[in-house]
Amino acid sequence: MKQKIFLCIFYFTCFNAKAQVKSYESIPQQTWSLTEVMYHDVVNPPAASRFYAYAMYAGYEILTQLEQTATGIRQKIKTPFTIKSPESPVSVDKKLAVLYGILETGKGIIPSGYLLEEKQEELVKSWKQKLEPVIVDASIHFAKNIALQVITWAKSDGYFQLSTRARYTPSSADSSWRPTAPEYMLAVEPHWRTIRTFFLDTVSQFRPAKPVSFSKDSNSYFMQMVREVYRTGRELSDEQKLIANFWDCNPFAVQFQGHMSIGLKKISPGGHWMGITGIVA
């Protein structure tokens, strides 16, 4: 049976790929700035996807407000909302506004978003070398206005209600998931399905296929897979370890040396997908 895997990555860019711009004047660089803050906060994959989505959407919304040929996507979002475009007596530089808006949105929704202020200062400093101060100020004002409206909209998506929901309790059945050694990590965002979607009518639109039926029968297909995973895990090549580490989406990896445990922060949650998309874009 053929299976179709739909991978939707929202990555918006308004730069000509041939443009000669400094690293901190590009969307991939601003995306990395967001990643650095999430790395600092040990953000899990679902939350990372939310932070990236709103920050990138704000940048794209700014672009559609300033570029008549850009295709808007707000009308396709399932939950209707409006954004009022601020009036500016001075021309606004769309590239600066987009970049600043991405950082401004990230600053407003990521827990340690205040760390992005330094990146914003670097960005503004670089653009003041080639634009009139009045244009820079107008662009920043425009970006802040749109970003604030996106941040306000984001606050109503149900994210802040997640902590008020009942804690997930694994079933005692042999076939049920439960925390495993050595970290015994709890279920990651078990109530994420309650978050407001951007474009989906319901999460069941892309319901995954049912897993292989659990069985303790040594001849069952389930146990064949268990033995394969067990054997492979004990005889990993260096290449297999590298591949596994790349796709590991745990933001906090724990390694054990004797009686000592060492925690390692990683950029995996969402960050590697944004990096791949940046390369492709």
mmCIF file of N, CA and C in Angstrom, residues 4-8 76-79 193 195-209:
data_model
loop_
_atom_site.group_PDB
_atom_site.id
_atom_site.type_symbol
_atom_site.label_atom_id
_atom_site.label_comp_id
_atom_site.label_asym_id
_atom_site.label_seq_id
_atom_site.Cartn_x
_atom_site.Cartn_y
_atom_site.Cartn_z
ATOM 1 N N LYS A 4 1.356 8.310 1.378
ATOM 2 C CA LYS A 4 1.779 9.660 1.008
ATOM 3 C C LYS A 4 2.060 10.450 2.270
ATOM 4 N N ILE A 5 3.221 10.985 2.344
ATOM 5 C CA ILE A 5 3.592 11.787 3.492
ATOM 6 C C ILE A 5 3.605 13.247 3.072
ATOM 7 N N PHE A 6 2.788 14.027 3.729
ATOM 8 C CA PHE A 6 2.688 15.441 3.416
ATOM 9 C C PHE A 6 3.520 16.231 4.409
ATOM 10 N N LEU A 7 4.511 16.910 3.910
ATOM 11 C CA LEU A 7 5.350 17.734 4.766
ATOM 12 C C LEU A 7 5.157 19.181 4.364
ATOM 13 N N CYS A 8 4.588 19.977 5.250
ATOM 14 C CA CYS A 8 4.332 21.380 4.966
ATOM 15 C C CYS A 8 5.306 22.237 5.763
ATOM 16 N N LYS A 76 -6.820 32.523 3.446
ATOM 17 C CA LYS A 76 -6.905 31.063 3.442
ATOM 18 C C LYS A 76 -6.849 30.482 4.853
ATOM 19 N N ILE A 77 -6.524 31.310 5.833
ATOM 20 C CA ILE A 77 -6.452 30.850 7.207
ATOM 21 C C ILE A 77 -7.863 30.578 7.727
ATOM 22 N N LYS A 78 -8.046 29.473 8.426
ATOM 23 C CA LYS A 78 -9.372 29.023 8.826
ATOM 24 C C LYS A 78 -10.062 29.945 9.828
ATOM 25 N N THR A 79 -9.289 30.567 10.702
ATOM 26 C CA THR A 79 -9.884 31.475 11.679
ATOM 27 C C THR A 79 -9.758 32.908 11.164
ATOM 28 N N ARG A 193 -3.224 18.856 19.950
ATOM 29 C CA ARG A 193 -4.324 18.829 18.968
ATOM 30 C C ARG A 193 -5.372 19.897 19.258
ATOM 31 N N ILE A 195 -4.644 23.029 19.779
ATOM 32 C CA ILE A 195 -4.162 24.307 19.276
ATOM 33 C C ILE A 195 -4.892 24.675 17.981
ATOM 34 N N ARG A 196 -5.237 25.925 17.845
ATOM 35 C CA ARG A 196 -5.906 26.394 16.631
ATOM 36 C C ARG A 196 -4.993 26.174 15.422
ATOM 37 N N THR A 197 -5.577 25.667 14.353
ATOM 38 C CA THR A 197 -4.803 25.412 13.134
ATOM 39 C C THR A 197 -4.743 26.659 12.258
ATOM 40 N N PHE A 198 -3.796 26.651 11.328
ATOM 41 C CA PHE A 198 -3.718 27.724 10.336
ATOM 42 C C PHE A 198 -4.634 27.407 9.156
ATOM 43 N N PHE A 199 -4.435 26.246 8.552
ATOM 44 C CA PHE A 199 -5.143 25.920 7.315
ATOM 45 C C PHE A 199 -5.984 24.642 7.389
ATOM 46 N N LEU A 200 -5.755 23.794 8.357
ATOM 47 C CA LEU A 200 -6.505 22.544 8.451
ATOM 48 C C LEU A 200 -7.891 22.775 9.024
ATOM 49 N N ASP A 201 -8.862 22.016 8.512
ATOM 50 C CA ASP A 201 -10.206 22.052 9.086
ATOM 51 C C ASP A 201 -10.201 21.300 10.414
ATOM 52 N N THR A 202 -9.493 20.182 10.442
ATOM 53 C CA THR A 202 -9.394 19.354 11.637
ATOM 54 C C THR A 202 -8.118 18.538 11.552
ATOM 55 N N VAL A 203 -7.575 18.152 12.699
ATOM 56 C CA VAL A 203 -6.338 17.372 12.693
ATOM 57 C C VAL A 203 -6.535 15.993 12.072
ATOM 58 N N SER A 204 -7.772 15.524 11.981
ATOM 59 C CA SER A 204 -8.025 14.197 11.422
ATOM 60 C C SER A 204 -7.854 14.164 9.901
ATOM 61 N N GLN A 205 -7.659 15.330 9.272
ATOM 62 C CA GLN A 205 -7.457 15.354 7.821
ATOM 63 C C GLN A 205 -6.213 14.582 7.410
ATOM 64 N N PHE A 206 -5.209 14.559 8.276
ATOM 65 C CA PHE A 206 -3.977 13.844 7.971
ATOM 66 C C PHE A 206 -3.697 12.819 9.069
ATOM 67 N N ARG A 207 -4.716 12.056 9.379
ATOM 68 C CA ARG A 207 -4.577 11.026 10.412
ATOM 69 C C ARG A 207 -3.590 9.961 9.939
ATOM 70 N N PRO A 208 -2.574 9.659 10.734
ATOM 71 C CA PRO A 208 -1.579 8.659 10.318
ATOM 72 C C PRO A 208 -2.171 7.256 10.312
ATOM 73 N N ALA A 209 -1.525 6.382 9.571
ATOM 74 C CA ALA A 209 -1.976 4.986 9.534
ATOM 75 C C ALA A 209 -1.813 4.363 10.913
#
